[in-house]
Amino acid sequence: MSMSRTWPVWARTMVSRGIYSRPRTSQERLRRAVEGKTVLITGASQGIGRATASRLAAAGAQVVLTARNESNLRELEEEIRAAGGEAAAYPVDLSQPELIDEMVDKVLAKHAKVDILVNNAGHSIRRSIDLCYDRYHDFHRMTAVNYLGPVKLTLRLLPVMRAAGAGKIVNVSTFAIRTPPFPRWGGYHASKAAFDVWLRAIGPEIRADGVRICSVYMGMVDTAMTAHTPSLHRLPTLTVADAAGIVCDGAAGNRRALGPWWCAPLEAGSVFVGRPLDAVFSRLYQRSSDTDAARRAIL
Ligand SMILES: NC(=O)c1ccc[n+]([C@@H]2O[C@H](COP(=O)([O-])OP(=O)(O)OC[C@H]3O[C@@H](n4cnc5c(N)ncnc54)[C@H](OP(=O)(O)O)[C@@H]3O)[C@@H](O)[C@H]2O)c1
């Protein structure tokens, strides 16, 4: 069993909140920000997206749940409704642009507009480059889910937000795109960085129409995404509830970016430590290995 998972919960929470960041928005403040609003959450079938949807619904938002796993979405829809909240599930595969169109048509027919888009769905792969030579399709599917799908969805929802004169796009990104790139994670980090850069570039274009963006540079979280990589389990991880709380900070607050406190100094410092860090990463790479899942290509 992983060290992270064997730590007492209080110790893990203290350490991970110190290293990453901790959620700050009270349920009351969240309620003031989202009550009565329509919030579309991608990747709501499990993990951070599911927990975020539950928290937003408990604060009075009408949550629109999307992901591929319909039974998980229906279960969450039921759970939220049973607790007195409002939820509607719209299964979709984000790698299929025409299915995104169909889904958005249905959502807008029912809800008229989406006030907040939480771009949370994601797919990650950790694999050495020498295991990737015949796996171009991996890069294609990560790009489809982490970059092109979210772009397509944003292109459909943005005009509606701008016409309404208000809106918010919260992007669940990763702290790792603000650090020097890690070996084995290139495809994932590149696809996450692509959407992050695109969204930040359009931010100033849409601001005058009342649409704001927030990039959440999430720390490590204990979810299905990290489950396949045992080496990550030795690191402190945020709980799913804390991660959802941070996404809700992004939805409720005015910050353009949220993330671990050390990202900014590390970004600035990486100009000077880039070379030595390359050497450190190369050493760490030699001393570590690909997981069974990566070798057997079940990711
Ligand atoms: N866990 C971490 O340590 C960590 C750290 C930094 C950032 N993040 C980011 O946090 C976000 C949520 O990750 P998580 O940890 O909660 O992972 P997760 O438990 O694996 O959830 C990923 C979600 O994305 C959805 N998804 C994947 N492929 C999809 C597709 N083709 N179409 C539609 N939905 C799709 C999945 O739903 P279906 O399978 O039902 O489609 C699932 O709901 C991701 O963007 C990830 O990059 C995670």
PDB file of C-alpha atoms and ligand atoms in Angstrom, residues 20 42-51 66-70 72-73 91-96 100 119-124 141 144-146 171-176 188 192 216-227 232 237-238 240 243 247, ligand 1:
ATOM      1  CA  TYR A  20      -0.161  22.738  -2.610  1.00  0.00           C
ATOM      2  CA  THR A  42     -16.791  18.006 -17.820  1.00  0.00           C
ATOM      3  CA  GLY A  43     -15.392  14.776 -16.411  1.00  0.00           C
ATOM      4  CA  ALA A  44     -18.174  14.659 -13.802  1.00  0.00           C
ATOM      5  CA  SER A  45     -18.386  10.854 -13.747  1.00  0.00           C
ATOM      6  CA  GLN A  46     -15.651  10.431 -11.131  1.00  0.00           C
ATOM      7  CA  GLY A  47     -12.762  12.026  -9.259  1.00  0.00           C
ATOM      8  CA  ILE A  48     -12.381  15.792  -8.994  1.00  0.00           C
ATOM      9  CA  GLY A  49     -15.221  16.523 -11.424  1.00  0.00           C
ATOM     10  CA  ARG A  50     -17.734  14.432  -9.529  1.00  0.00           C
ATOM     11  CA  ALA A  51     -16.811  15.995  -6.167  1.00  0.00           C
ATOM     12  CA  THR A  66     -20.862  15.426 -18.742  1.00  0.00           C
ATOM     13  CA  ALA A  67     -18.451  12.513 -19.308  1.00  0.00           C
ATOM     14  CA  ARG A  68     -18.610   9.232 -21.219  1.00  0.00           C
ATOM     15  CA  ASN A  69     -19.719   6.920 -18.404  1.00  0.00           C
ATOM     16  CA  GLU A  70     -23.485   7.326 -18.494  1.00  0.00           C
ATOM     17  CA  ASN A  72     -21.902   7.055 -13.260  1.00  0.00           C
ATOM     18  CA  LEU A  73     -23.463  10.326 -14.447  1.00  0.00           C
ATOM     19  CA  PRO A  91     -23.105  11.820 -21.713  1.00  0.00           C
ATOM     20  CA  VAL A  92     -20.517  12.800 -24.302  1.00  0.00           C
ATOM     21  CA  ASP A  93     -17.135  11.737 -25.594  1.00  0.00           C
ATOM     22  CA  LEU A  94     -15.068  14.926 -25.729  1.00  0.00           C
ATOM     23  CA  SER A  95     -12.816  13.470 -28.403  1.00  0.00           C
ATOM     24  CA  GLN A  96     -15.755  13.528 -30.867  1.00  0.00           C
ATOM     25  CA  ILE A 100     -19.999  17.844 -28.463  1.00  0.00           C
ATOM     26  CA  ASN A 119     -13.233  22.250 -17.947  1.00  0.00           C
ATOM     27  CA  ASN A 120     -12.123  19.302 -15.848  1.00  0.00           C
ATOM     28  CA  ALA A 121     -12.150  16.126 -17.997  1.00  0.00           C
ATOM     29  CA  GLY A 122      -8.689  14.847 -18.708  1.00  0.00           C
ATOM     30  CA  HIS A 123      -6.602  11.867 -19.684  1.00  0.00           C
ATOM     31  CA  SER A 124      -3.007  11.308 -18.593  1.00  0.00           C
ATOM     32  CA  ARG A 141      -6.241  10.959 -27.817  1.00  0.00           C
ATOM     33  CA  ALA A 144      -8.379  15.298 -28.220  1.00  0.00           C
ATOM     34  CA  VAL A 145      -9.495  15.194 -24.562  1.00  0.00           C
ATOM     35  CA  ASN A 146      -7.135  17.716 -22.970  1.00  0.00           C
ATOM     36  CA  ASN A 171      -9.824  25.256 -16.324  1.00  0.00           C
ATOM     37  CA  VAL A 172      -8.508  22.378 -14.219  1.00  0.00           C
ATOM     38  CA  SER A 173      -4.884  22.256 -15.265  1.00  0.00           C
ATOM     39  CA  THR A 174      -1.846  20.845 -13.507  1.00  0.00           C
ATOM     40  CA  PHE A 175       0.955  22.430 -11.451  1.00  0.00           C
ATOM     41  CA  ALA A 176       3.347  20.420 -13.634  1.00  0.00           C
ATOM     42  CA  TYR A 188       0.139  14.817 -21.090  1.00  0.00           C
ATOM     43  CA  LYS A 192      -2.617  20.365 -20.831  1.00  0.00           C
ATOM     44  CA  VAL A 216      -6.371  26.061 -11.607  1.00  0.00           C
ATOM     45  CA  TYR A 217      -2.862  24.564 -11.471  1.00  0.00           C
ATOM     46  CA  MET A 218      -3.921  21.578  -9.417  1.00  0.00           C
ATOM     47  CA  GLY A 219      -1.536  19.682  -7.161  1.00  0.00           C
ATOM     48  CA  MET A 220      -1.439  15.881  -6.965  1.00  0.00           C
ATOM     49  CA  VAL A 221      -4.790  14.322  -6.103  1.00  0.00           C
ATOM     50  CA  ASP A 222      -5.633  10.770  -5.117  1.00  0.00           C
ATOM     51  CA  THR A 223      -7.910   9.699  -8.009  1.00  0.00           C
ATOM     52  CA  ALA A 224      -8.157   7.025 -10.688  1.00  0.00           C
ATOM     53  CA  MET A 225      -5.750   9.149 -12.727  1.00  0.00           C
ATOM     54  CA  THR A 226      -2.903   8.674 -10.254  1.00  0.00           C
ATOM     55  CA  ALA A 227      -3.855   5.128  -9.237  1.00  0.00           C
ATOM     56  CA  LEU A 232       3.193   9.032  -7.082  1.00  0.00           C
ATOM     57  CA  THR A 237      -1.721  14.181  -2.368  1.00  0.00           C
ATOM     58  CA  LEU A 238      -4.716  16.441  -1.965  1.00  0.00           C
ATOM     59  CA  VAL A 240     -10.617  14.793  -3.793  1.00  0.00           C
ATOM     60  CA  ALA A 243      -9.291  19.494  -4.934  1.00  0.00           C
ATOM     61  CA  VAL A 247     -11.993  24.289  -8.250  1.00  0.00           C
TER      62      VAL A 247
HETATM   63  N1  LIG B   1      -5.324  13.535 -10.145  1.00  0.00           N
HETATM   64  C1  LIG B   1      -4.306  14.400 -10.170  1.00  0.00           C
HETATM   65  O1  LIG B   1      -3.272  14.237  -9.462  1.00  0.00           O
HETATM   66  C2  LIG B   1      -4.375  15.629 -11.030  1.00  0.00           C
HETATM   67  C3  LIG B   1      -3.364  16.589 -10.885  1.00  0.00           C
HETATM   68  C4  LIG B   1      -3.410  17.738 -11.669  1.00  0.00           C
HETATM   69  C5  LIG B   1      -4.460  17.917 -12.565  1.00  0.00           C
HETATM   70  N2  LIG B   1      -5.407  16.962 -12.696  1.00  0.00           N
HETATM   71  C6  LIG B   1      -6.483  17.205 -13.659  1.00  0.00           C
HETATM   72  O2  LIG B   1      -7.719  17.100 -13.005  1.00  0.00           O
HETATM   73  C7  LIG B   1      -8.725  16.719 -13.931  1.00  0.00           C
HETATM   74  C8  LIG B   1      -9.584  15.611 -13.329  1.00  0.00           C
HETATM   75  O3  LIG B   1      -8.754  14.483 -13.121  1.00  0.00           O
HETATM   76  P1  LIG B   1      -9.053  13.345 -12.041  1.00  0.00           P
HETATM   77  O4  LIG B   1      -7.819  13.207 -11.236  1.00  0.00           O
HETATM   78  O5  LIG B   1     -10.355  13.568 -11.376  1.00  0.00           O
HETATM   79  O6  LIG B   1      -9.096  12.097 -13.024  1.00  0.00           O
HETATM   80  P2  LIG B   1     -10.139  10.919 -13.257  1.00  0.00           P
HETATM   81  O7  LIG B   1     -10.688  10.441 -11.977  1.00  0.00           O
HETATM   82  O8  LIG B   1      -9.434   9.980 -14.155  1.00  0.00           O
HETATM   83  O9  LIG B   1     -11.320  11.659 -14.054  1.00  0.00           O
HETATM   84  C9  LIG B   1     -11.161  12.050 -15.390  1.00  0.00           C
HETATM   85  C10 LIG B   1     -12.521  12.465 -15.916  1.00  0.00           C
HETATM   86  O10 LIG B   1     -12.370  12.831 -17.291  1.00  0.00           O
HETATM   87  C11 LIG B   1     -13.378  12.175 -18.039  1.00  0.00           C
HETATM   88  N3  LIG B   1     -12.940  11.877 -19.397  1.00  0.00           N
HETATM   89  C12 LIG B   1     -11.814  11.217 -19.783  1.00  0.00           C
HETATM   90  N4  LIG B   1     -11.809  11.045 -21.105  1.00  0.00           N
HETATM   91  C13 LIG B   1     -12.953  11.618 -21.580  1.00  0.00           C
HETATM   92  C14 LIG B   1     -13.535  11.752 -22.873  1.00  0.00           C
HETATM   93  N5  LIG B   1     -12.942  11.247 -23.973  1.00  0.00           N
HETATM   94  N6  LIG B   1     -14.711  12.392 -22.990  1.00  0.00           N
HETATM   95  C15 LIG B   1     -15.339  12.886 -21.902  1.00  0.00           C
HETATM   96  N7  LIG B   1     -14.848  12.786 -20.650  1.00  0.00           N
HETATM   97  C16 LIG B   1     -13.671  12.156 -20.492  1.00  0.00           C
HETATM   98  C17 LIG B   1     -13.635  10.873 -17.284  1.00  0.00           C
HETATM   99  O11 LIG B   1     -14.960  10.411 -17.532  1.00  0.00           O
HETATM  100  P3  LIG B   1     -15.352   9.143 -18.445  1.00  0.00           P
HETATM  101  O12 LIG B   1     -14.257   8.133 -18.321  1.00  0.00           O
HETATM  102  O13 LIG B   1     -16.659   8.724 -17.867  1.00  0.00           O
HETATM  103  O14 LIG B   1     -15.474   9.711 -19.809  1.00  0.00           O
HETATM  104  C18 LIG B   1     -13.526  11.338 -15.839  1.00  0.00           C
HETATM  105  O15 LIG B   1     -14.758  11.812 -15.377  1.00  0.00           O
HETATM  106  C19 LIG B   1      -7.985  16.328 -15.219  1.00  0.00           C
HETATM  107  O16 LIG B   1      -8.097  17.358 -16.162  1.00  0.00           O
HETATM  108  C20 LIG B   1      -6.543  16.183 -14.781  1.00  0.00           C
HETATM  109  O17 LIG B   1      -5.654  16.478 -15.833  1.00  0.00           O
HETATM  110  C21 LIG B   1      -5.408  15.828 -11.950  1.00  0.00           C
END
